[in-house]
């Protein structure tokens, strides 16, 4: 049976719970390359070579990325094997978590290639929220993801609401806190970048030349190194594609045009397949982790641009929202209308009395 992720309700039972020890990496929001000889932290910073256009990039992708239909199962067999790698790294930590493993089959990817999501009982993101956001990641990016771990923020995570990192060799993603869609897409971009571990996109001559030629990048975090610059701009690029080449507010394209051109030339980011209805994309890309054809293609899943007005879904914080979604301003209008009718009625009645 197909369950829309927006209405997903799941009853957990003791038989469906996988117990394992787990703890997050001490890294904060970066993307450590596990199991390889080169760490991204050894890469040179881009500070001083490029100008950041903003302090912290915030791209609101949630309104324009709709979720795929999802079949959800409690995973009792394969997940413990995948969790074993995570288990071996945490023996020195005193924190123990209860993880529930879910096997997810999306409408755009076949059942022979399910996604595994491991959810900690103490995580800020509920299973429903995590599954819904994973279902919103475009299939052209989602197909590169490994196992996903949804964990709670730690005591040392002061002053932040969310962070994440990706194991660049395996595509496994670890998310902490209430991660918004731009963070999900950012980590998926890391998985795509290192899908072919020996030929990472962010270390290619084309990308490095683009960084050397341009004068700016998205934000301060993109200056960490070429890997983070790639993931940050990939997130921005999705917004640009969906809004007819219009960048997010506060960003300009000309000063980072060469970086944009590099992304536009990637087969992985062809909008027709990136936002398509199948993960068995015949583009010759190496390192795809989910490529089973869906049983039935959804003809409504096609690439289409979105009006900019779609992004203006939340009222400014100073105004808030009224009951049942009504704005306070409309409530004030109704109040004045009510008082106006009352005074008019009193005036009429007094006129008749006199």
XYZ file of C-alpha atoms in Angstrom:
354
model
C 0.000 0.000 0.000
C 1.225 3.482 -0.796
C 1.327 6.039 2.008
C 1.606 9.759 1.309
C 4.430 11.000 3.486
C 2.379 13.988 4.588
C -0.109 11.614 6.274
C 2.314 8.993 7.451
C 1.347 7.408 10.793
C 3.480 4.613 12.211
C 2.976 2.548 15.366
C 6.288 1.343 16.787
C 6.395 -2.092 18.406
C 9.152 -3.720 20.405
C 9.632 -6.305 17.667
C 10.381 -3.575 15.163
C 13.047 -1.809 17.190
C 16.731 -2.308 16.500
C 18.977 -1.622 19.478
C 22.430 -0.347 18.789
C 25.024 1.908 20.328
C 25.632 5.078 18.396
C 27.087 8.518 18.800
C 27.634 11.352 16.368
C 30.953 12.427 15.051
C 32.447 15.354 16.965
C 32.611 17.218 13.665
C 30.245 20.176 13.363
C 28.506 20.619 10.052
C 31.505 19.564 7.989
C 31.874 16.538 5.766
C 34.713 14.270 6.945
C 35.963 11.785 4.423
C 35.918 8.490 6.329
C 38.132 5.618 5.308
C 40.308 7.652 2.961
C 43.779 9.112 3.317
C 42.920 12.750 2.600
C 40.723 14.732 4.958
C 38.854 17.804 3.666
C 40.224 19.682 6.673
C 43.686 19.418 5.106
C 42.466 21.178 1.980
C 43.327 24.866 1.685
C 40.675 27.395 2.594
C 39.231 29.654 -0.092
C 39.375 32.588 2.305
C 40.985 35.574 0.616
C 40.518 34.216 -2.892
C 36.736 34.555 -3.174
C 34.254 37.009 -1.726
C 31.300 35.528 0.182
C 27.991 37.103 -0.834
C 26.360 36.440 2.533
C 27.344 35.257 5.987
C 25.164 32.151 6.089
C 23.255 30.879 3.070
C 19.600 30.065 3.695
C 17.699 28.665 0.719
C 14.069 27.823 1.435
C 13.500 24.781 -0.773
C 10.709 23.137 1.204
C 7.773 24.882 -0.567
C 9.047 23.976 -4.043
C 10.225 20.391 -3.470
C 7.198 18.139 -3.145
C 7.534 14.684 -1.544
C 7.339 11.419 -3.439
C 4.912 8.711 -2.394
C 6.601 6.345 0.014
C 6.186 2.778 1.214
C 7.549 2.418 4.736
C 8.712 -0.741 6.479
C 10.482 -1.418 9.744
C 13.802 -2.910 8.693
C 14.743 -5.948 10.796
C 17.409 -7.725 8.752
C 19.678 -5.534 6.617
C 19.822 -2.478 8.859
C 21.782 -4.051 11.743
C 24.496 -5.054 9.263
C 24.706 -1.498 7.911
C 24.761 -0.120 11.456
C 27.753 -2.252 12.396
C 30.197 0.286 10.930
C 28.585 2.992 13.025
C 28.719 0.738 16.105
C 32.482 0.184 15.929
C 33.250 3.907 16.140
C 31.387 4.595 19.375
C 32.656 2.109 21.936
C 34.525 4.843 23.843
C 31.425 6.999 24.188
C 29.070 6.717 27.158
C 25.971 7.724 25.227
C 23.648 4.983 24.055
C 20.779 5.505 21.683
C 17.774 3.511 20.625
C 17.688 3.430 16.824
C 14.776 2.308 14.691
C 15.653 1.318 11.139
C 13.215 2.039 8.303
C 13.305 0.620 4.795
C 11.830 3.171 2.388
C 10.655 2.568 -1.167
C 9.834 5.727 -3.097
C 7.532 5.891 -6.093
C 10.419 6.942 -8.340
C 12.759 4.104 -7.351
C 12.229 0.329 -7.442
C 11.724 -1.910 -4.407
C 15.013 -3.693 -5.135
C 16.830 -0.517 -4.125
C 15.267 0.723 -0.848
C 16.627 3.590 1.221
C 17.622 2.850 4.807
C 16.907 5.520 7.412
C 17.951 4.957 11.033
C 16.104 7.179 13.488
C 17.120 7.846 17.083
C 14.270 8.001 19.580
C 15.642 11.269 21.016
C 16.095 13.047 17.682
C 14.525 16.469 17.216
C 13.195 15.368 13.827
C 10.381 12.841 14.082
C 10.416 9.792 11.773
C 7.555 11.359 9.828
C 9.463 14.606 9.295
C 12.715 12.888 8.341
C 10.995 10.596 5.835
C 9.015 13.475 4.357
C 12.172 15.546 3.835
C 14.083 12.643 2.341
C 11.164 12.160 -0.060
C 11.538 15.800 -1.150
C 15.198 15.450 -2.174
C 15.095 15.332 -6.006
C 15.564 11.817 -7.328
C 18.634 12.821 -9.338
C 20.396 13.629 -6.051
C 18.696 11.115 -3.772
C 19.986 8.171 -5.810
C 23.527 8.856 -4.523
C 22.639 8.620 -0.818
C 23.769 5.762 1.407
C 22.290 5.007 4.835
C 20.822 7.995 6.666
C 21.151 8.506 10.433
C 18.830 10.965 12.181
C 20.291 11.864 15.576
C 19.732 14.430 18.368
C 21.926 17.445 18.897
C 24.610 17.001 21.540
C 25.373 19.029 24.662
C 28.251 20.757 22.891
C 25.973 21.902 20.039
C 25.230 25.246 21.641
C 23.862 28.036 19.511
C 22.897 25.845 16.536
C 19.635 24.150 15.617
C 20.953 21.593 13.136
C 24.099 20.191 11.560
C 25.136 17.243 9.427
C 27.988 15.458 7.726
C 28.417 12.905 4.957
C 30.864 10.030 4.728
C 32.208 10.857 1.325
C 33.260 7.316 0.461
C 29.956 5.611 1.305
C 27.377 8.363 0.943
C 26.115 7.714 4.487
C 24.592 10.883 5.922
C 24.362 11.832 9.610
C 21.890 14.566 10.532
C 21.529 16.215 13.945
C 18.704 18.469 15.105
C 15.836 19.773 12.995
C 17.503 19.856 9.577
C 15.821 21.986 6.925
C 15.615 21.030 3.259
C 18.670 23.045 2.261
C 20.782 20.952 4.664
C 19.349 17.693 3.285
C 20.174 18.828 -0.251
C 23.631 20.025 0.840
C 24.512 16.578 2.224
C 23.059 14.834 -0.837
C 25.314 17.041 -2.969
C 28.315 15.740 -0.998
C 27.210 12.166 -1.738
C 26.908 13.011 -5.436
C 30.279 14.769 -5.411
C 32.144 11.711 -4.098
C 30.016 8.993 -5.701
C 33.124 8.128 -7.720
C 35.617 8.412 -4.880
C 38.631 8.499 -7.190
C 37.179 11.251 -9.373
C 35.358 13.644 -7.082
C 33.610 16.462 -8.898
C 34.878 19.075 -6.445
C 38.496 18.113 -7.140
C 38.124 18.161 -10.929
C 40.086 20.652 -12.986
C 36.838 22.156 -14.278
C 35.588 23.013 -10.792
C 38.959 24.233 -9.529
C 39.395 26.415 -12.611
C 35.941 27.903 -12.046
C 36.850 28.773 -8.458
C 40.122 30.312 -9.606
C 38.404 32.424 -12.266
C 35.362 33.697 -10.360
C 35.453 36.462 -7.773
C 32.746 35.333 -5.328
C 30.934 32.373 -3.854
C 27.688 31.884 -1.960
C 28.589 32.445 1.707
C 31.236 32.189 4.424
C 30.804 28.430 4.812
C 31.575 27.880 1.129
C 35.026 29.342 1.806
C 35.919 26.300 3.954
C 37.289 24.483 0.895
C 36.305 23.440 -2.620
C 34.184 20.558 -1.280
C 31.912 22.810 0.775
C 31.838 25.410 -1.997
C 30.552 22.699 -4.341
C 27.808 21.568 -1.947
C 26.691 25.100 -1.095
C 26.443 26.143 -4.724
C 24.693 22.891 -5.668
C 21.989 23.745 -3.131
C 21.728 27.234 -4.591
C 21.684 25.806 -8.112
C 18.507 23.835 -7.394
C 16.792 27.083 -6.441
C 18.106 28.748 -9.607
C 16.826 25.912 -11.809
C 13.390 25.928 -10.200
C 13.038 29.704 -10.502
C 13.982 30.283 -14.141
C 17.625 31.220 -13.481
C 16.736 33.617 -10.663
C 19.104 33.324 -7.667
C 17.966 33.426 -4.030
C 17.511 36.918 -2.546
C 20.853 38.511 -1.752
C 22.878 36.528 -4.286
C 24.103 37.540 -7.735
C 25.167 35.160 -10.493
C 27.764 37.110 -12.567
C 30.555 36.937 -9.982
C 30.213 33.137 -9.759
C 29.156 32.485 -13.356
C 31.931 29.962 -14.062
C 30.907 27.853 -11.081
C 27.300 27.935 -12.267
C 28.397 26.949 -15.776
C 30.314 23.970 -14.395
C 27.259 22.697 -12.514
C 25.038 23.304 -15.518
C 27.289 21.048 -17.591
C 26.999 18.074 -15.225
C 24.788 15.192 -16.365
C 23.860 14.643 -12.711
C 22.181 18.070 -12.577
C 20.239 17.934 -15.826
C 16.879 19.321 -14.641
C 14.862 16.860 -16.734
C 16.303 13.891 -14.823
C 17.213 15.676 -11.587
C 13.539 16.466 -10.964
C 12.245 13.474 -12.919
C 10.240 10.394 -11.979
C 12.840 7.609 -11.990
C 16.182 6.798 -10.369
C 17.302 4.407 -13.139
C 18.756 7.319 -15.101
C 20.859 6.330 -18.097
C 23.482 9.075 -17.903
C 26.621 6.971 -17.515
C 27.362 8.393 -14.059
C 29.557 6.227 -11.815
C 28.730 5.509 -8.176
C 24.924 5.600 -8.192
C 23.638 3.740 -5.110
C 19.946 3.487 -6.039
C 19.180 2.659 -9.663
C 16.312 0.158 -9.650
C 13.530 1.097 -12.052
C 10.184 1.953 -10.445
C 7.340 -0.427 -11.125
C 5.122 2.340 -12.509
C 6.250 5.758 -13.722
C 4.372 8.753 -12.350
C 3.644 10.936 -15.423
C 3.022 13.995 -13.227
C 6.644 14.050 -12.048
C 8.245 16.311 -14.633
C 10.517 19.326 -14.378
C 8.718 22.647 -14.188
C 9.788 26.052 -12.941
C 8.034 27.607 -9.964
C 6.838 31.224 -9.607
C 8.842 33.229 -7.097
C 5.640 33.987 -5.173
C 5.601 30.353 -4.076
C 8.514 31.065 -1.732
C 6.541 33.716 0.167
C 4.608 31.237 2.270
C 5.403 32.444 5.790
C 4.310 35.740 7.283
C 7.006 37.998 8.760
C 7.748 37.124 12.407
C 6.429 40.479 13.619
C 2.996 39.711 12.239
C 2.663 36.037 13.007
C -0.382 34.048 12.046
C -3.886 34.113 13.419
C -6.191 31.247 14.242
C -6.782 28.753 11.400
C -4.120 30.438 9.297
C -5.786 33.858 9.189
C -3.437 36.813 9.417
C -3.868 39.304 12.299
C -4.462 42.078 9.761
C -7.534 40.304 8.362
C -8.791 39.775 11.920
C -8.435 43.515 12.597
C -10.366 44.295 9.420
C -13.199 42.013 10.579
C -13.161 43.660 14.010
C -13.465 47.167 12.535
C -16.225 45.973 10.221
C -18.140 44.549 13.176
C -17.793 47.750 15.205
C -18.740 49.850 12.194
C -21.953 47.890 11.642
C -22.756 48.118 15.346
C -22.352 51.904 15.468
C -24.390 52.283 12.277
C -27.187 50.188 13.754
C -27.179 52.285 16.946
C -27.267 55.490 14.901
C -30.242 54.258 12.893
C -32.108 53.111 15.999
C -31.516 56.449 17.770
C -32.763 58.311 14.727
C -36.038 56.404 14.851
C -36.432 56.979 18.603
C -36.034 60.716 18.216
